[in-house]
PDB file of C-alpha atoms and ligand atoms in Angstrom:
ATOM      1  CA  UNK A   1     -19.605   3.265  -4.067  1.00  0.00           C
ATOM      2  CA  UNK A   2     -16.328   4.411  -5.275  1.00  0.00           C
ATOM      3  CA  UNK A   3     -15.989   6.008  -8.886  1.00  0.00           C
ATOM      4  CA  UNK A   4     -13.171   5.611 -11.213  1.00  0.00           C
ATOM      5  CA  UNK A   5     -10.787   8.495 -11.700  1.00  0.00           C
ATOM      6  CA  UNK A   6      -8.540   9.811 -14.534  1.00  0.00           C
ATOM      7  CA  UNK A   7      -5.381  12.018 -13.913  1.00  0.00           C
ATOM      8  CA  UNK A   8      -3.992  11.895 -17.356  1.00  0.00           C
ATOM      9  CA  UNK A   9      -4.539   9.917 -20.681  1.00  0.00           C
ATOM     10  CA  UNK A  10      -2.901   7.183 -19.440  1.00  0.00           C
ATOM     11  CA  UNK A  11      -3.807   6.650 -15.643  1.00  0.00           C
ATOM     12  CA  UNK A  12      -6.913   5.676 -14.025  1.00  0.00           C
ATOM     13  CA  UNK A  13      -7.519   4.833 -10.578  1.00  0.00           C
ATOM     14  CA  UNK A  14     -10.612   3.862  -8.208  1.00  0.00           C
ATOM     15  CA  UNK A  15     -10.418   5.813  -4.773  1.00  0.00           C
ATOM     16  CA  UNK A  16      -9.782   3.895  -1.646  1.00  0.00           C
ATOM     17  CA  UNK A  17     -12.870   3.289   0.939  1.00  0.00           C
ATOM     18  CA  UNK A  18     -12.055   3.339   4.750  1.00  0.00           C
ATOM     19  CA  UNK A  19     -14.803   1.620   5.820  1.00  0.00           C
ATOM     20  CA  UNK A  20     -14.032  -1.595   4.762  1.00  0.00           C
ATOM     21  CA  UNK A  21     -10.120  -1.054   3.961  1.00  0.00           C
ATOM     22  CA  UNK A  22     -10.348  -1.119   0.261  1.00  0.00           C
ATOM     23  CA  UNK A  23      -7.213   0.425  -1.063  1.00  0.00           C
ATOM     24  CA  UNK A  24      -6.811   2.408  -4.384  1.00  0.00           C
ATOM     25  CA  UNK A  25      -6.708   0.359  -7.379  1.00  0.00           C
ATOM     26  CA  UNK A  26      -5.113   1.559 -10.506  1.00  0.00           C
ATOM     27  CA  UNK A  27      -4.764   1.010 -14.397  1.00  0.00           C
ATOM     28  CA  UNK A  28      -1.736   2.171 -16.541  1.00  0.00           C
ATOM     29  CA  UNK A  29      -2.799   2.382 -19.886  1.00  0.00           C
ATOM     30  CA  UNK A  30      -0.132   1.999 -22.609  1.00  0.00           C
ATOM     31  CA  UNK A  31      -0.511   1.914 -26.569  1.00  0.00           C
ATOM     32  CA  UNK A  32      -0.204  -1.476 -26.638  1.00  0.00           C
ATOM     33  CA  UNK A  33      -0.931  -2.796 -23.130  1.00  0.00           C
ATOM     34  CA  UNK A  34      -2.565  -2.119 -19.687  1.00  0.00           C
ATOM     35  CA  UNK A  35      -1.115  -2.878 -16.306  1.00  0.00           C
ATOM     36  CA  UNK A  36      -3.448  -2.998 -13.210  1.00  0.00           C
ATOM     37  CA  UNK A  37      -2.169  -2.088  -9.792  1.00  0.00           C
ATOM     38  CA  UNK A  38      -3.242  -4.351  -6.983  1.00  0.00           C
ATOM     39  CA  UNK A  39      -6.352  -6.746  -6.912  1.00  0.00           C
ATOM     40  CA  UNK A  40      -8.474  -5.400  -4.482  1.00  0.00           C
ATOM     41  CA  UNK A  41      -9.778  -6.752  -1.252  1.00  0.00           C
ATOM     42  CA  UNK A  42     -12.603  -9.011  -2.562  1.00  0.00           C
ATOM     43  CA  UNK A  43     -14.172 -10.089  -5.669  1.00  0.00           C
ATOM     44  CA  UNK A  44     -16.740  -7.362  -5.613  1.00  0.00           C
ATOM     45  CA  UNK A  45     -14.232  -4.670  -5.290  1.00  0.00           C
ATOM     46  CA  UNK A  46     -11.968  -6.033  -8.140  1.00  0.00           C
ATOM     47  CA  UNK A  47     -15.421  -6.429 -10.165  1.00  0.00           C
ATOM     48  CA  UNK A  48     -16.184  -2.774  -9.295  1.00  0.00           C
ATOM     49  CA  UNK A  49     -13.177  -1.647 -10.776  1.00  0.00           C
ATOM     50  CA  UNK A  50     -13.095  -3.865 -13.529  1.00  0.00           C
ATOM     51  CA  UNK A  51     -16.649  -2.996 -14.667  1.00  0.00           C
ATOM     52  CA  UNK A  52     -15.800   0.577 -14.550  1.00  0.00           C
ATOM     53  CA  UNK A  53     -12.535   0.347 -16.654  1.00  0.00           C
ATOM     54  CA  UNK A  54     -14.727  -1.586 -19.273  1.00  0.00           C
ATOM     55  CA  UNK A  55     -16.905   1.716 -19.538  1.00  0.00           C
ATOM     56  CA  UNK A  56     -13.841   3.437 -20.544  1.00  0.00           C
ATOM     57  CA  UNK A  57     -12.979   0.381 -23.134  1.00  0.00           C
ATOM     58  CA  UNK A  58     -10.142  -0.714 -20.899  1.00  0.00           C
ATOM     59  CA  UNK A  59      -9.127  -4.135 -19.851  1.00  0.00           C
ATOM     60  CA  UNK A  60      -5.859  -5.161 -18.327  1.00  0.00           C
ATOM     61  CA  UNK A  61      -2.880  -7.331 -19.678  1.00  0.00           C
ATOM     62  CA  UNK A  62      -1.100  -7.630 -16.498  1.00  0.00           C
ATOM     63  CA  UNK A  63      -2.039  -7.345 -12.878  1.00  0.00           C
ATOM     64  CA  UNK A  64       1.134  -6.322 -10.244  1.00  0.00           C
ATOM     65  CA  UNK A  65       0.810  -6.618  -6.370  1.00  0.00           C
ATOM     66  CA  UNK A  66       2.179  -3.856  -4.308  1.00  0.00           C
ATOM     67  CA  UNK A  67       2.378  -6.487  -1.280  1.00  0.00           C
ATOM     68  CA  UNK A  68       0.702  -9.309   0.254  1.00  0.00           C
ATOM     69  CA  UNK A  69      -1.923  -8.048   2.730  1.00  0.00           C
ATOM     70  CA  UNK A  70      -5.438  -9.278   2.105  1.00  0.00           C
ATOM     71  CA  UNK A  71      -6.766  -6.133   1.127  1.00  0.00           C
ATOM     72  CA  UNK A  72      -4.505  -5.999  -2.136  1.00  0.00           C
ATOM     73  CA  UNK A  73      -4.913  -9.266  -3.157  1.00  0.00           C
ATOM     74  CA  UNK A  74      -8.099 -11.063  -2.528  1.00  0.00           C
ATOM     75  CA  UNK A  75      -9.560 -10.005  -5.535  1.00  0.00           C
ATOM     76  CA  UNK A  76      -6.960 -11.814  -7.642  1.00  0.00           C
ATOM     77  CA  UNK A  77      -9.147 -14.477  -8.889  1.00  0.00           C
ATOM     78  CA  UNK A  78     -11.557 -12.203 -10.185  1.00  0.00           C
ATOM     79  CA  UNK A  79      -8.956 -10.215 -12.168  1.00  0.00           C
ATOM     80  CA  UNK A  80      -8.066 -13.413 -14.272  1.00  0.00           C
ATOM     81  CA  UNK A  81      -4.672 -11.935 -15.578  1.00  0.00           C
ATOM     82  CA  UNK A  82      -1.057 -13.018 -15.531  1.00  0.00           C
ATOM     83  CA  UNK A  83       0.039 -11.424 -11.978  1.00  0.00           C
ATOM     84  CA  UNK A  84       3.788 -10.109 -11.284  1.00  0.00           C
ATOM     85  CA  UNK A  85       4.643 -10.054  -7.675  1.00  0.00           C
ATOM     86  CA  UNK A  86       7.959  -9.841  -5.598  1.00  0.00           C
ATOM     87  CA  UNK A  87       9.295 -13.354  -4.584  1.00  0.00           C
ATOM     88  CA  UNK A  88       8.328 -12.407  -0.743  1.00  0.00           C
ATOM     89  CA  UNK A  89       4.567 -11.468  -1.819  1.00  0.00           C
ATOM     90  CA  UNK A  90       4.523 -14.605  -3.694  1.00  0.00           C
ATOM     91  CA  UNK A  91       5.989 -16.688  -0.848  1.00  0.00           C
ATOM     92  CA  UNK A  92       2.966 -14.932   1.453  1.00  0.00           C
ATOM     93  CA  UNK A  93       0.477 -15.912  -0.988  1.00  0.00           C
ATOM     94  CA  UNK A  94       1.648 -19.569  -0.886  1.00  0.00           C
ATOM     95  CA  UNK A  95       1.068 -19.205   2.909  1.00  0.00           C
ATOM     96  CA  UNK A  96      -2.379 -17.709   2.676  1.00  0.00           C
ATOM     97  CA  UNK A  97      -3.530 -20.283   0.346  1.00  0.00           C
ATOM     98  CA  UNK A  98      -3.672 -22.741   3.181  1.00  0.00           C
ATOM     99  CA  UNK A  99      -5.741 -20.699   5.322  1.00  0.00           C
ATOM    100  CA  UNK A 100      -9.463 -20.438   6.007  1.00  0.00           C
ATOM    101  CA  UNK A 101     -11.530 -17.187   6.483  1.00  0.00           C
ATOM    102  CA  UNK A 102     -14.759 -17.931   8.407  1.00  0.00           C
ATOM    103  CA  UNK A 103     -15.169 -16.342  11.842  1.00  0.00           C
ATOM    104  CA  UNK A 104     -13.948 -19.059  13.863  1.00  0.00           C
ATOM    105  CA  UNK A 105     -10.589 -19.435  12.114  1.00  0.00           C
ATOM    106  CA  UNK A 106      -9.992 -15.648  11.846  1.00  0.00           C
ATOM    107  CA  UNK A 107     -10.944 -15.276  15.420  1.00  0.00           C
ATOM    108  CA  UNK A 108      -8.553 -18.169  16.394  1.00  0.00           C
ATOM    109  CA  UNK A 109      -5.553 -16.562  14.520  1.00  0.00           C
ATOM    110  CA  UNK A 110      -6.208 -13.105  16.081  1.00  0.00           C
ATOM    111  CA  UNK A 111      -6.202 -14.925  19.587  1.00  0.00           C
ATOM    112  CA  UNK A 112      -2.979 -16.502  18.389  1.00  0.00           C
ATOM    113  CA  UNK A 113      -1.469 -13.111  17.453  1.00  0.00           C
ATOM    114  CA  UNK A 114      -1.138 -14.317  13.900  1.00  0.00           C
ATOM    115  CA  UNK A 115      -4.079 -12.040  12.637  1.00  0.00           C
ATOM    116  CA  UNK A 116      -4.912  -8.467  13.901  1.00  0.00           C
ATOM    117  CA  UNK A 117      -8.186  -7.409  14.888  1.00  0.00           C
ATOM    118  CA  UNK A 118      -8.228  -4.369  12.494  1.00  0.00           C
ATOM    119  CA  UNK A 119      -7.945  -6.819   9.339  1.00  0.00           C
ATOM    120  CA  UNK A 120     -10.255  -9.535  10.842  1.00  0.00           C
ATOM    121  CA  UNK A 121     -13.256  -6.886  11.105  1.00  0.00           C
ATOM    122  CA  UNK A 122     -12.588  -5.314   7.998  1.00  0.00           C
ATOM    123  CA  UNK A 123     -12.487  -8.895   6.262  1.00  0.00           C
ATOM    124  CA  UNK A 124     -15.647  -9.660   8.153  1.00  0.00           C
ATOM    125  CA  UNK A 125     -17.211  -6.256   6.795  1.00  0.00           C
ATOM    126  CA  UNK A 126     -16.400  -6.567   3.292  1.00  0.00           C
ATOM    127  CA  UNK A 127     -16.609 -10.364   2.417  1.00  0.00           C
ATOM    128  CA  UNK A 128     -20.102 -10.788   4.480  1.00  0.00           C
ATOM    129  CA  UNK A 129     -20.629 -14.539   4.299  1.00  0.00           C
ATOM    130  CA  UNK A 130     -18.753 -14.958   0.774  1.00  0.00           C
ATOM    131  CA  UNK A 131     -15.671 -16.298   2.510  1.00  0.00           C
ATOM    132  CA  UNK A 132     -14.447 -18.608  -0.325  1.00  0.00           C
ATOM    133  CA  UNK A 133     -11.384 -16.793  -1.059  1.00  0.00           C
ATOM    134  CA  UNK A 134      -9.445 -18.351  -3.934  1.00  0.00           C
ATOM    135  CA  UNK A 135      -5.810 -17.037  -4.229  1.00  0.00           C
ATOM    136  CA  UNK A 136      -4.064 -18.119  -7.439  1.00  0.00           C
ATOM    137  CA  UNK A 137      -0.151 -18.345  -7.609  1.00  0.00           C
ATOM    138  CA  UNK A 138       1.490 -15.214  -8.921  1.00  0.00           C
ATOM    139  CA  UNK A 139       2.954 -15.967 -12.829  1.00  0.00           C
ATOM    140  CA  UNK A 140       5.896 -13.682 -12.973  1.00  0.00           C
ATOM    141  CA  UNK A 141       8.168 -13.332  -9.835  1.00  0.00           C
ATOM    142  CA  UNK A 142      10.889 -10.688  -9.514  1.00  0.00           C
ATOM    143  CA  UNK A 143      13.623 -10.254  -6.803  1.00  0.00           C
ATOM    144  CA  UNK A 144      14.902  -6.527  -7.012  1.00  0.00           C
ATOM    145  CA  UNK A 145      13.175  -4.472 -10.087  1.00  0.00           C
ATOM    146  CA  UNK A 146      11.208  -5.313 -12.995  1.00  0.00           C
ATOM    147  CA  UNK A 147      10.446  -3.019 -16.155  1.00  0.00           C
ATOM    148  CA  UNK A 148       6.956  -3.445 -17.824  1.00  0.00           C
ATOM    149  CA  UNK A 149       6.845  -1.938 -21.173  1.00  0.00           C
ATOM    150  CA  UNK A 150       3.057  -1.025 -22.030  1.00  0.00           C
ATOM    151  CA  UNK A 151       3.869   0.791 -25.408  1.00  0.00           C
ATOM    152  CA  UNK A 152       4.611   4.362 -24.996  1.00  0.00           C
ATOM    153  CA  UNK A 153       4.478   3.888 -21.242  1.00  0.00           C
ATOM    154  CA  UNK A 154       6.889   2.261 -19.055  1.00  0.00           C
ATOM    155  CA  UNK A 155       6.451   0.658 -15.373  1.00  0.00           C
ATOM    156  CA  UNK A 156       9.341   0.267 -13.303  1.00  0.00           C
ATOM    157  CA  UNK A 157       8.411  -2.063 -10.543  1.00  0.00           C
ATOM    158  CA  UNK A 158      10.884  -1.874  -7.506  1.00  0.00           C
ATOM    159  CA  UNK A 159      11.036  -3.756  -4.348  1.00  0.00           C
ATOM    160  CA  UNK A 160      11.577  -1.051  -1.219  1.00  0.00           C
ATOM    161  CA  UNK A 161      10.378  -3.300   1.828  1.00  0.00           C
ATOM    162  CA  UNK A 162       9.969  -0.758   5.087  1.00  0.00           C
ATOM    163  CA  UNK A 163       8.218  -1.225   8.344  1.00  0.00           C
ATOM    164  CA  UNK A 164       4.760  -1.637   6.844  1.00  0.00           C
ATOM    165  CA  UNK A 165       5.422  -5.146   4.898  1.00  0.00           C
ATOM    166  CA  UNK A 166       8.955  -6.424   4.144  1.00  0.00           C
ATOM    167  CA  UNK A 167       7.674  -7.517   0.418  1.00  0.00           C
ATOM    168  CA  UNK A 168       6.564  -3.942  -0.497  1.00  0.00           C
ATOM    169  CA  UNK A 169       7.098  -2.944  -4.096  1.00  0.00           C
ATOM    170  CA  UNK A 170       6.423   0.415  -5.729  1.00  0.00           C
ATOM    171  CA  UNK A 171       5.413   1.375  -9.336  1.00  0.00           C
ATOM    172  CA  UNK A 172       6.903   4.345 -11.016  1.00  0.00           C
ATOM    173  CA  UNK A 173       5.479   5.957 -14.577  1.00  0.00           C
ATOM    174  CA  UNK A 174       8.783   7.897 -15.744  1.00  0.00           C
ATOM    175  CA  UNK A 175       6.636   9.349 -18.497  1.00  0.00           C
ATOM    176  CA  UNK A 176       3.950  10.868 -16.093  1.00  0.00           C
ATOM    177  CA  UNK A 177       6.215  11.345 -13.112  1.00  0.00           C
ATOM    178  CA  UNK A 178       3.778   9.334 -11.106  1.00  0.00           C
ATOM    179  CA  UNK A 179       4.616   7.046  -8.299  1.00  0.00           C
ATOM    180  CA  UNK A 180       2.471   4.361  -6.664  1.00  0.00           C
ATOM    181  CA  UNK A 181       3.688   3.392  -3.209  1.00  0.00           C
ATOM    182  CA  UNK A 182       1.275   0.971  -2.003  1.00  0.00           C
ATOM    183  CA  UNK A 183       1.291   1.008   1.845  1.00  0.00           C
ATOM    184  CA  UNK A 184       5.245   1.212   1.956  1.00  0.00           C
ATOM    185  CA  UNK A 185       5.095   4.393   3.988  1.00  0.00           C
ATOM    186  CA  UNK A 186       2.735   3.424   6.498  1.00  0.00           C
ATOM    187  CA  UNK A 187       3.228   1.689  10.009  1.00  0.00           C
ATOM    188  CA  UNK A 188       3.718  -1.707  10.821  1.00  0.00           C
ATOM    189  CA  UNK A 189       0.150  -2.967  11.947  1.00  0.00           C
ATOM    190  CA  UNK A 190       1.433  -6.623  12.587  1.00  0.00           C
ATOM    191  CA  UNK A 191       2.798  -6.066  15.841  1.00  0.00           C
ATOM    192  CA  UNK A 192       1.402  -5.348  19.776  1.00  0.00           C
ATOM    193  CA  UNK A 193       1.481  -1.481  19.160  1.00  0.00           C
ATOM    194  CA  UNK A 194       1.668  -0.015  15.798  1.00  0.00           C
ATOM    195  CA  UNK A 195       5.109   1.270  14.672  1.00  0.00           C
ATOM    196  CA  UNK A 196       7.766   2.990  12.646  1.00  0.00           C
ATOM    197  CA  UNK A 197      11.345   1.903  13.035  1.00  0.00           C
ATOM    198  CA  UNK A 198      14.089   4.902  12.729  1.00  0.00           C
ATOM    199  CA  UNK A 199      16.748   2.704  10.168  1.00  0.00           C
ATOM    200  CA  UNK A 200      14.165   1.301   8.088  1.00  0.00           C
ATOM    201  CA  UNK A 201      12.227   4.283   7.695  1.00  0.00           C
ATOM    202  CA  UNK A 202      15.397   6.705   6.901  1.00  0.00           C
ATOM    203  CA  UNK A 203      16.330   3.944   4.333  1.00  0.00           C
ATOM    204  CA  UNK A 204      13.104   3.759   2.628  1.00  0.00           C
ATOM    205  CA  UNK A 205      12.854   7.499   2.351  1.00  0.00           C
ATOM    206  CA  UNK A 206      16.293   7.749   0.710  1.00  0.00           C
ATOM    207  CA  UNK A 207      15.320   5.077  -1.762  1.00  0.00           C
ATOM    208  CA  UNK A 208      11.844   6.864  -2.490  1.00  0.00           C
ATOM    209  CA  UNK A 209      13.214  10.315  -2.923  1.00  0.00           C
ATOM    210  CA  UNK A 210      15.577   9.187  -6.042  1.00  0.00           C
ATOM    211  CA  UNK A 211      12.309   8.963  -7.905  1.00  0.00           C
ATOM    212  CA  UNK A 212      11.585  12.147 -10.230  1.00  0.00           C
ATOM    213  CA  UNK A 213       7.814  12.290  -9.540  1.00  0.00           C
ATOM    214  CA  UNK A 214       4.959  14.986  -9.052  1.00  0.00           C
ATOM    215  CA  UNK A 215       2.054  12.866  -8.278  1.00  0.00           C
ATOM    216  CA  UNK A 216       2.191  10.280  -5.390  1.00  0.00           C
ATOM    217  CA  UNK A 217      -0.411   7.416  -4.519  1.00  0.00           C
ATOM    218  CA  UNK A 218      -0.628   6.400  -1.121  1.00  0.00           C
ATOM    219  CA  UNK A 219      -2.969   3.037  -1.292  1.00  0.00           C
ATOM    220  CA  UNK A 220      -5.355   4.262   1.735  1.00  0.00           C
ATOM    221  CA  UNK A 221      -5.155   8.086   1.200  1.00  0.00           C
ATOM    222  CA  UNK A 222      -8.303   9.770  -0.376  1.00  0.00           C
ATOM    223  CA  UNK A 223      -6.640  11.090  -3.221  1.00  0.00           C
ATOM    224  CA  UNK A 224      -2.893  11.113  -4.729  1.00  0.00           C
ATOM    225  CA  UNK A 225      -0.494  13.734  -2.865  1.00  0.00           C
ATOM    226  CA  UNK A 226       1.115  16.604  -4.913  1.00  0.00           C
ATOM    227  CA  UNK A 227       4.938  17.135  -4.775  1.00  0.00           C
ATOM    228  CA  UNK A 228       4.422  19.627  -2.137  1.00  0.00           C
ATOM    229  CA  UNK A 229       2.135  17.429   0.101  1.00  0.00           C
ATOM    230  CA  UNK A 230       4.452  14.521  -0.265  1.00  0.00           C
ATOM    231  CA  UNK A 231       7.466  16.272   0.283  1.00  0.00           C
ATOM    232  CA  UNK A 232       5.869  17.722   3.631  1.00  0.00           C
ATOM    233  CA  UNK A 233       4.883  14.338   4.725  1.00  0.00           C
ATOM    234  CA  UNK A 234       8.346  13.158   4.044  1.00  0.00           C
ATOM    235  CA  UNK A 235       9.988  15.816   5.859  1.00  0.00           C
ATOM    236  CA  UNK A 236       7.446  15.006   8.943  1.00  0.00           C
ATOM    237  CA  UNK A 237       8.731  11.374   8.816  1.00  0.00           C
ATOM    238  CA  UNK A 238      12.356  12.465   8.577  1.00  0.00           C
ATOM    239  CA  UNK A 239      12.131  14.961  11.416  1.00  0.00           C
ATOM    240  CA  UNK A 240      10.300  12.465  13.718  1.00  0.00           C
ATOM    241  CA  UNK A 241      12.754   9.362  12.837  1.00  0.00           C
ATOM    242  CA  UNK A 242      15.733  11.993  13.633  1.00  0.00           C
ATOM    243  CA  UNK A 243      14.022  13.378  16.816  1.00  0.00           C
ATOM    244  CA  UNK A 244      13.139   9.651  17.804  1.00  0.00           C
ATOM    245  CA  UNK A 245      16.820   8.728  17.473  1.00  0.00           C
ATOM    246  CA  UNK A 246      18.232  12.031  19.098  1.00  0.00           C
ATOM    247  CA  UNK A 247      15.961  11.552  22.399  1.00  0.00           C
ATOM    248  CA  UNK A 248      15.970   7.815  22.787  1.00  0.00           C
ATOM    249  CA  UNK A 249      11.925   7.912  21.885  1.00  0.00           C
ATOM    250  CA  UNK A 250      11.111  10.101  24.639  1.00  0.00           C
ATOM    251  CA  UNK A 251       7.530  11.399  23.594  1.00  0.00           C
ATOM    252  CA  UNK A 252       7.333  14.321  25.461  1.00  0.00           C
ATOM    253  CA  UNK A 253      10.703  15.994  24.389  1.00  0.00           C
ATOM    254  CA  UNK A 254      10.279  14.794  20.618  1.00  0.00           C
ATOM    255  CA  UNK A 255       6.966  16.878  21.039  1.00  0.00           C
ATOM    256  CA  UNK A 256       8.028  19.964  22.088  1.00  0.00           C
ATOM    257  CA  UNK A 257      11.353  19.917  20.064  1.00  0.00           C
ATOM    258  CA  UNK A 258       9.236  19.115  16.965  1.00  0.00           C
ATOM    259  CA  UNK A 259       6.759  22.076  17.625  1.00  0.00           C
ATOM    260  CA  UNK A 260      10.056  24.420  17.968  1.00  0.00           C
ATOM    261  CA  UNK A 261      11.252  22.944  14.670  1.00  0.00           C
ATOM    262  CA  UNK A 262       8.110  23.422  12.477  1.00  0.00           C
ATOM    263  CA  UNK A 263       7.180  26.667  14.484  1.00  0.00           C
ATOM    264  CA  UNK A 264       3.668  25.523  15.217  1.00  0.00           C
ATOM    265  CA  UNK A 265       1.599  23.283  17.367  1.00  0.00           C
ATOM    266  CA  UNK A 266       1.567  19.815  16.638  1.00  0.00           C
ATOM    267  CA  UNK A 267      -1.638  18.445  14.738  1.00  0.00           C
ATOM    268  CA  UNK A 268      -3.159  15.007  14.943  1.00  0.00           C
ATOM    269  CA  UNK A 269      -1.289  13.354  12.042  1.00  0.00           C
ATOM    270  CA  UNK A 270       2.030  14.557  13.431  1.00  0.00           C
ATOM    271  CA  UNK A 271       1.130  13.157  16.859  1.00  0.00           C
ATOM    272  CA  UNK A 272       0.045  10.020  15.159  1.00  0.00           C
ATOM    273  CA  UNK A 273       3.478   9.747  13.535  1.00  0.00           C
ATOM    274  CA  UNK A 274       5.223  10.430  16.735  1.00  0.00           C
ATOM    275  CA  UNK A 275       3.361   7.728  18.461  1.00  0.00           C
ATOM    276  CA  UNK A 276       4.297   5.181  15.811  1.00  0.00           C
ATOM    277  CA  UNK A 277       8.072   5.968  16.105  1.00  0.00           C
ATOM    278  CA  UNK A 278       7.894   5.915  19.866  1.00  0.00           C
ATOM    279  CA  UNK A 279       6.386   2.408  19.554  1.00  0.00           C
ATOM    280  CA  UNK A 280       9.041   1.201  17.231  1.00  0.00           C
ATOM    281  CA  UNK A 281      11.812   2.562  19.314  1.00  0.00           C
ATOM    282  CA  UNK A 282      11.017   0.845  22.501  1.00  0.00           C
TER     283      UNK A 282
HETATM  284 ZN1   ZN B   1      -0.806  -3.126   3.976  1.00  0.00          ZN
END
């Protein structure tokens, strides 16, 4: 079972859990109000987070969603707070409200290519037979950017999009120099082959680099990244995007050029990132 962690007086998070694709959930605690980030992938995930917050005498006032994917929103009804969401997240939730999540419906959607096996399998594992998903309408809808004042702490929520999901938004807490990136830097999974595209990724990185942050949360990473770790991840993404463009998505030449640039042999992550860019270039 995941245990609540605290990185400063104001910031708590529940670590991710790969087995059923639970993302990191977080609470930003101001002097007057608390913002929760993401609802979790089930009522039990949301409840686990809320119970642990309660042990620290923390309760939320608002919930913000980083994007529409099931693992970030299925706990919404359990959270019972006013929900802040980007207009495209809102629109996707309206679509999902019409769907059923029992095996036969999930399997049918996988067959039709609307759902992907990766999510369908994790949904089955996480939810067991409890597939009665109630998705409330988000309450506060924004288009570009919204600032939430928690008292002594500000949360800047900004839509950034990207390959992973067109509605991705990030949350920046300037007083703590912390940036919550949701899944925006991950690949597009809703495709035949998981992929990154050069232009979208470079645009996204350009936007993210403007934030003066020291701690970076990617929702399915085990722990937050330091500035050094995050910069090296961005360097890898930028370098791969560059080489993908330069060599027209030619996998072997990208691999050998990158090994030369980095002056080391490539690891599993490097090869995975290269694979996604090559897939996106086809
Ligand atoms: Zn996602």
